[in-house]
């Protein structure tokens, strides 16, 4: 067997070990082929991938500490989003802030998210995972506390924009870190749990608000800001004490000794029986060299590649999905206190009861995410049919929220958010599967960025429509959900069961 054939088999072995969805029968055949090839090529260098290493070390206290850090930061982010939505009517009352400036404030936050996300990859790929994450999470806590000192809306606009950049910066760093320290067998399941911390953070923010809100027009927002920042402060302290650089990153950037030291610490903290021998070290170095060689073959990946002749149509449909989702989801989340305040619901709906409605609304997100994890691989639904169905149900729910009696407004809103939560997960899965490995990160990142643009323009449109008719944004949600459901019918294929390229 020639050198080229052997190298191709090694590449296929790496793809097989790191792919999430590999047909079982093909996997067995591939392993037999690799085994036969290695028996015929004793003179060649063997590989021991980092994922194989993680599988032997196992999941233990080393990963749990880092998951705790990311979870606390997720709680902080969710709490700050809740606080932001609650502050809109409060500032309108206390500072006489017009709707245009409230819209600008929301847009600043989302533009900051987008800017930070675009910067994050450049920094973390050059300077590692730990340092950018450590500094950005510290600055996020600091800027959050600076918010308390703001005396007018213009100072708050500036601070909110900076905070958006920092949150958008550290979030991708955290996700990357988790993916690089978690073994492939549980990576998807455990990382999906982190997404729930955002909803838990929303609940935490509402719990804090229950102590300081007088009503939806008045309350001590400075105290709420301070207490909502506490989980982030604990997360930063744990970062300093527990967070180490990614051993995978160190290995791939040539810092072999530092990587091996971190691996030994990981094994020790997890009480693993793994002992890193010289032979294993050499095989890991071989793996790193091979991965770096593969990476060089991907240098031509670009945004333009998403619009090749066989991909441009899918890209347009996927981007429209993400834009619609962000526009509707953040439209409901950020406008919900305004909707509840404006509805004439009688004495039974005092501030505490409205807060309870917001709590139930956040719980619907959690239930939706859990339901999606159960049905996402149902054969007869698939990704495409599910997206068509969920967007259609969202349209019906939005229409009911507008036309039905006000006493059932929150019922329909929660129903809509339940399916929005599921649609987000299905859209992410479809986007990650529809593109080849060479452009997958570019495809997912750009789709997420386009979704952020939906959040940028949302407040301007929704606040304007609400000034005409309080619940009229739900008519807009109905129309764009129906359009998106229809456009998904033109997706050329489903990705359920499709082997990832």
XYZ file of C-alpha atoms in Angstrom:
501
model
C 0.000 0.000 0.000
C 1.372 3.405 -0.960
C 2.106 6.304 1.387
C -0.812 8.290 -0.078
C -3.329 5.526 0.581
C -2.123 5.099 4.134
C -2.421 8.851 4.796
C -5.944 8.870 3.354
C -6.957 6.032 5.694
C -5.542 7.950 8.653
C -7.583 11.009 7.648
C -10.704 8.881 7.401
C -9.980 7.468 10.838
C -9.875 10.999 12.285
C -13.125 11.931 10.577
C -14.741 8.783 11.943
C -13.615 9.426 15.521
C -14.718 13.084 15.600
C -17.952 12.899 13.564
C -21.139 12.997 15.610
C -23.214 10.998 13.159
C -21.542 8.051 11.538
C -23.438 5.107 10.235
C -22.688 2.102 12.470
C -22.146 -0.317 9.615
C -19.782 2.057 7.832
C -17.939 2.631 11.095
C -17.278 -1.105 11.549
C -16.049 -1.453 7.985
C -13.817 1.585 8.370
C -12.277 0.245 11.584
C -11.480 -3.050 9.838
C -9.863 -1.174 6.974
C -7.787 0.971 9.341
C -6.765 -2.067 11.378
C -5.675 -3.914 8.247
C -3.783 -0.902 6.988
C -1.940 -0.392 10.274
C -0.954 -4.069 10.406
C 0.553 -3.704 6.933
C 2.384 -0.487 7.785
C 4.305 -0.964 11.006
C 6.948 1.388 9.724
C 4.499 4.302 9.605
C 3.788 6.714 12.450
C 0.614 5.924 14.389
C -1.897 8.454 15.636
C -3.644 8.879 18.993
C -6.266 11.613 18.663
C -7.095 14.071 21.408
C -10.696 12.827 21.482
C -9.438 9.303 22.141
C -7.349 10.734 24.968
C -10.379 12.501 26.474
C -12.394 9.291 26.284
C -9.731 7.489 28.328
C -9.452 10.294 30.882
C -13.238 10.524 31.245
C -15.489 13.283 32.508
C -14.717 14.393 36.053
C -13.982 17.272 38.399
C -11.643 18.968 35.903
C -14.474 19.470 33.420
C -17.094 20.097 36.106
C -15.289 23.181 37.375
C -15.137 24.661 33.883
C -18.775 23.781 33.217
C -19.651 25.542 36.479
C -17.786 28.664 35.324
C -19.601 28.689 31.972
C -22.908 27.979 33.678
C -22.519 30.930 36.067
C -21.691 33.221 33.163
C -24.726 31.900 31.281
C -26.880 32.708 34.319
C -25.399 36.216 34.403
C -26.112 36.773 30.716
C -29.716 35.593 31.067
C -30.232 37.751 34.166
C -28.866 40.828 32.380
C -31.217 40.294 29.414
C -34.150 40.091 31.855
C -32.940 43.204 33.650
C -32.583 45.016 30.341
C -36.188 44.270 29.355
C -37.504 45.319 32.771
C -35.547 48.584 32.647
C -37.208 49.785 29.421
C -40.515 50.885 31.055
C -38.714 51.926 34.274
C -36.334 54.314 32.476
C -39.177 55.589 30.382
C -40.863 56.609 33.647
C -37.840 57.730 35.718
C -35.760 59.464 33.016
C -38.520 60.250 30.505
C -36.677 58.187 27.895
C -38.480 58.240 24.521
C -39.124 55.004 22.627
C -36.528 55.964 20.011
C -33.710 55.956 22.590
C -34.951 52.695 24.106
C -34.827 51.215 20.607
C -31.305 52.595 20.147
C -30.253 51.072 23.481
C -31.444 47.609 22.399
C -29.758 47.997 19.016
C -26.475 48.957 20.706
C -26.567 45.720 22.711
C -27.106 43.516 19.638
C -24.539 45.364 17.539
C -22.139 44.804 20.440
C -22.982 41.078 20.468
C -22.251 40.851 16.754
C -18.997 42.834 16.999
C -17.733 40.815 19.966
C -18.548 37.501 18.268
C -16.616 38.513 15.148
C -13.579 39.568 17.221
C -13.588 36.548 19.514
C -12.324 33.979 17.033
C -9.438 36.158 15.894
C -8.179 36.692 19.440
C -8.760 33.187 20.803
C -7.062 31.535 17.815
C -4.005 33.731 18.320
C -3.691 34.050 22.092
C -5.358 30.867 23.320
C -8.661 30.308 25.086
C -7.871 31.191 28.702
C -6.460 34.731 28.496
C -9.132 36.278 26.222
C -11.840 34.572 28.266
C -10.338 35.626 31.592
C -9.953 39.301 30.666
C -13.289 39.635 28.852
C -15.255 38.012 31.695
C -13.548 40.327 34.220
C -14.286 43.404 32.127
C -17.897 42.246 31.731
C -18.337 42.198 35.514
C -16.634 45.586 35.804
C -18.754 47.220 33.089
C -21.904 45.733 34.632
C -21.092 47.505 37.888
C -20.293 50.728 36.005
C -23.891 50.615 34.763
C -24.997 51.430 38.305
C -23.182 54.791 38.112
C -24.899 55.947 34.913
C -26.867 59.172 35.376
C -28.576 59.518 32.008
C -29.589 57.441 28.998
C -26.585 58.497 26.908
C -24.107 57.165 29.446
C -26.171 53.991 29.638
C -26.169 53.651 25.848
C -22.372 53.726 25.777
C -21.979 51.258 28.646
C -24.596 48.879 27.197
C -22.773 48.850 23.865
C -19.450 47.976 25.552
C -21.156 45.250 27.580
C -22.654 43.775 24.401
C -19.189 43.567 22.829
C -17.748 41.819 25.904
C -20.585 39.302 26.216
C -20.387 38.589 22.494
C -16.635 38.126 22.920
C -16.460 35.680 25.832
C -19.410 33.475 24.817
C -17.687 31.876 21.769
C -14.481 31.454 23.825
C -16.456 29.539 26.441
C -18.213 27.297 23.926
C -14.884 26.533 22.240
C -13.269 25.677 25.568
C -16.079 23.273 26.495
C -15.957 21.527 23.126
C -12.202 21.015 23.500
C -12.283 19.447 26.977
C -15.366 17.200 26.654
C -15.143 13.704 25.217
C -17.095 13.070 22.045
C -19.465 10.496 23.616
C -21.176 13.118 25.807
C -20.175 16.370 24.124
C -23.503 17.182 22.499
C -25.606 16.193 25.500
C -23.558 18.045 28.122
C -22.992 21.179 26.059
C -26.722 21.430 25.357
C -27.266 21.640 29.118
C -25.201 24.841 29.195
C -27.756 26.486 26.901
C -30.323 26.013 29.658
C -28.327 28.256 32.010
C -29.430 31.266 29.959
C -33.085 30.500 30.787
C -32.130 29.814 34.406
C -30.465 33.231 34.407
C -33.707 34.801 33.235
C -35.463 33.153 36.170
C -32.737 34.400 38.524
C -33.163 37.943 37.189
C -36.912 37.799 37.746
C -36.369 36.498 41.292
C -34.065 39.441 42.030
C -36.587 41.823 40.462
C -39.344 40.577 42.786
C -37.498 42.233 45.703
C -36.924 45.620 44.066
C -39.799 46.244 41.647
C -42.576 48.497 42.901
C -44.453 47.963 39.660
C -43.478 47.577 36.015
C -42.981 51.349 35.753
C -40.881 51.849 38.849
C -38.231 50.052 40.869
C -34.619 50.103 42.057
C -32.877 49.026 38.849
C -29.417 49.846 40.268
C -29.835 47.288 43.062
C -31.137 44.740 40.549
C -28.057 45.346 38.380
C -25.700 44.717 41.300
C -27.284 41.478 42.450
C -27.645 40.138 38.907
C -23.883 40.591 38.472
C -22.980 38.388 41.480
C -22.907 35.034 39.577
C -20.510 36.620 37.072
C -18.207 37.744 39.883
C -18.069 34.204 41.277
C -17.420 32.878 37.758
C -14.438 35.204 37.318
C -12.948 34.183 40.684
C -13.269 30.528 39.638
C -11.618 31.407 36.305
C -8.562 32.713 38.133
C -8.396 29.659 40.404
C -9.457 26.779 38.152
C -9.371 27.665 34.457
C -6.342 26.457 32.512
C -5.452 26.820 28.866
C -6.944 24.290 26.465
C -4.508 21.385 26.184
C -5.813 20.722 22.671
C -4.959 24.303 21.651
C -1.503 24.069 23.238
C -0.781 20.845 21.408
C -1.912 22.175 18.034
C 0.161 25.355 18.436
C 3.359 23.463 19.198
C 3.463 23.981 22.972
C 3.827 20.272 23.622
C 5.273 20.280 27.130
C 2.634 22.710 28.420
C -0.059 20.539 26.842
C 1.269 17.354 28.425
C 1.421 19.027 31.841
C -2.236 20.084 31.565
C -3.222 16.583 30.409
C -1.508 15.053 33.455
C -3.342 17.485 35.752
C -6.617 16.647 34.033
C -6.019 12.936 34.541
C -5.068 13.448 38.186
C -8.131 15.592 39.000
C -10.449 13.061 37.347
C -8.822 10.174 39.238
C -8.080 8.542 35.904
C -5.742 5.587 35.586
C -4.280 7.043 32.396
C -0.517 7.525 32.459
C 0.860 9.578 29.600
C 3.757 7.510 28.263
C 6.419 8.674 25.818
C 4.794 6.575 23.103
C 1.400 8.224 23.715
C 3.026 11.654 23.671
C 4.594 10.932 20.298
C 1.288 9.685 18.913
C -0.445 12.860 20.116
C 2.252 14.912 18.387
C 1.626 12.894 15.211
C -2.083 13.643 15.539
C -1.395 17.373 16.001
C 0.802 17.416 12.907
C -1.892 15.680 10.889
C -4.607 18.083 12.105
C -2.446 21.078 11.262
C -1.955 19.648 7.785
C -5.724 19.302 7.383
C -6.209 22.860 8.637
C -3.909 24.217 5.944
C -6.199 22.637 3.341
C -9.087 24.761 4.673
C -7.489 28.174 4.278
C -9.651 29.017 1.244
C -12.869 28.745 3.290
C -14.656 32.085 3.117
C -18.048 33.745 3.163
C -18.034 33.637 -0.632
C -17.877 29.835 -0.475
C -21.347 29.862 1.123
C -22.669 31.238 -2.159
C -21.219 28.693 -4.552
C -23.593 27.578 -7.277
C -24.803 24.579 -5.250
C -25.047 26.381 -1.881
C -26.340 29.926 -2.408
C -30.008 28.955 -2.296
C -29.676 26.945 0.936
C -27.625 29.752 2.502
C -30.336 32.310 1.760
C -33.039 30.091 3.274
C -30.942 29.296 6.354
C -30.135 32.971 6.949
C -33.794 33.911 6.637
C -34.634 31.254 9.260
C -32.132 32.695 11.732
C -33.192 36.274 11.072
C -36.859 35.417 11.659
C -36.113 33.468 14.838
C -34.071 36.246 16.448
C -36.540 38.927 15.421
C -39.544 37.098 16.919
C -37.830 35.654 20.004
C -36.192 38.873 21.178
C -39.270 40.811 20.116
C -41.342 38.786 22.574
C -38.707 38.688 25.333
C -37.898 42.408 25.299
C -41.422 43.656 24.686
C -43.204 41.338 27.120
C -43.054 43.690 30.153
C -44.406 46.474 27.924
C -47.220 44.236 26.696
C -48.169 43.189 30.229
C -48.048 46.754 31.485
C -50.265 47.995 28.666
C -52.911 45.260 28.851
C -55.920 46.040 31.043
C -55.958 42.857 33.061
C -57.628 44.066 36.246
C -56.530 44.102 39.873
C -55.598 40.428 39.935
C -52.589 41.244 37.736
C -50.451 43.300 40.086
C -46.691 43.527 39.557
C -46.017 40.278 41.410
C -48.502 38.426 39.198
C -46.927 39.868 36.071
C -43.523 38.738 37.293
C -44.963 35.271 37.756
C -46.109 35.349 34.141
C -42.554 36.187 33.070
C -41.266 33.283 35.167
C -43.657 30.891 33.444
C -42.570 32.334 30.113
C -38.912 31.528 30.886
C -39.844 28.002 31.979
C -41.517 27.456 28.600
C -38.086 27.982 26.984
C -36.577 25.245 29.148
C -39.405 22.818 28.392
C -39.125 23.576 24.673
C -35.404 22.838 24.658
C -35.982 19.564 26.521
C -38.732 18.546 24.097
C -36.493 19.297 21.118
C -33.774 17.004 22.456
C -36.324 14.180 22.606
C -37.841 14.510 19.123
C -34.894 15.872 17.140
C -34.009 12.430 15.732
C -37.564 11.210 15.055
C -37.345 9.679 11.593
C -40.631 10.879 10.100
C -40.247 14.476 11.291
C -36.668 15.280 10.359
C -35.190 18.763 10.372
C -36.988 20.176 7.334
C -40.526 19.031 8.192
C -40.071 20.113 11.813
C -39.020 23.626 10.780
C -42.038 23.918 8.471
C -44.384 22.703 11.213
C -42.912 24.758 14.062
C -42.919 28.043 12.146
C -46.539 27.397 11.144
C -47.549 26.755 14.774
C -45.695 29.915 15.824
C -47.776 31.847 13.289
C -51.019 30.436 14.686
C -49.939 31.167 18.262
C -48.979 34.757 17.406
C -52.306 35.289 15.664
C -54.180 33.919 18.691
C -52.169 36.202 21.034
C -53.405 39.188 19.066
C -57.040 38.261 18.451
C -57.960 36.196 21.528
C -59.081 37.616 24.876
C -56.366 39.416 26.876
C -56.808 36.978 29.768
C -55.280 34.242 27.560
C -52.512 36.418 26.123
C -49.741 34.765 28.159
C -51.020 31.287 27.275
C -50.498 31.934 23.575
C -47.231 33.788 24.161
C -45.803 30.856 26.123
C -47.001 28.457 23.435
C -45.187 30.554 20.833
C -41.964 30.692 22.904
C -42.113 26.930 23.451
C -41.959 26.321 19.702
C -39.446 29.129 19.181
C -37.103 27.368 21.581
C -37.459 24.098 19.672
C -37.041 25.865 16.328
C -33.764 27.435 17.466
C -32.324 24.003 18.251
C -33.525 22.462 14.978
C -32.210 25.421 12.967
C -28.805 25.146 14.611
C -28.703 21.406 13.915
C -29.706 21.824 10.272
C -27.165 24.609 9.725
C -24.355 22.542 11.260
C -25.222 19.519 9.103
C -25.976 21.142 5.761
C -22.452 22.537 5.236
C -19.284 20.509 4.754
C -16.565 20.500 7.404
C -14.488 22.895 5.319
C -17.031 25.735 5.671
C -19.172 24.553 8.604
C -17.839 27.077 11.143
C -18.193 29.887 8.615
C -21.751 28.787 7.806
C -22.907 28.551 11.421
C -21.139 31.761 12.443
C -22.567 33.835 9.612
C -26.082 32.445 10.179
C -25.838 33.430 13.840
C -24.567 36.878 12.844
C -27.478 37.441 10.478
C -29.772 36.416 13.336
C -28.237 39.159 15.480
C -29.209 41.656 12.802
C -32.813 40.659 13.442
C -32.272 41.717 17.051
C -30.795 45.045 15.919
C -33.808 46.191 13.894
C -36.437 44.503 16.087
C -36.866 47.260 18.736
C -37.347 50.005 16.174
C -40.120 48.130 14.409
C -41.811 46.592 17.454
C -41.855 49.770 19.558
C -43.240 51.740 16.627
C -45.985 49.194 15.978
C -46.849 49.047 19.694
C -47.280 52.810 19.758
C -49.999 52.382 17.116
C -51.593 49.227 18.510
C -50.135 47.544 21.611
C -50.164 43.951 20.326
C -49.705 44.676 16.612
C -46.129 43.212 16.639
C -47.812 39.812 16.921
C -49.466 40.383 13.561
C -46.009 40.961 12.100
C -44.736 37.812 13.871
C -47.626 35.899 12.281
C -46.837 37.082 8.763
C -43.082 36.429 8.840
C -43.586 33.030 10.540
C -45.955 31.968 7.744
C -43.526 33.208 5.108
C -40.620 31.371 6.762
C -42.677 28.173 7.057
C -43.410 28.412 3.341
C -39.793 29.102 2.347
C -38.635 26.052 4.308
C -40.711 23.919 1.948
C -38.106 24.786 -0.689
C -35.159 23.416 1.289
C -33.727 20.933 -1.238
C -33.148 18.097 1.252
C -33.346 17.059 4.890
C -30.204 16.390 6.934
C -31.555 13.771 9.365
C -29.375 10.689 8.957
C -27.141 12.484 6.451
C -23.462 11.654 6.905
C -21.561 14.830 7.754
C -19.059 15.648 5.012
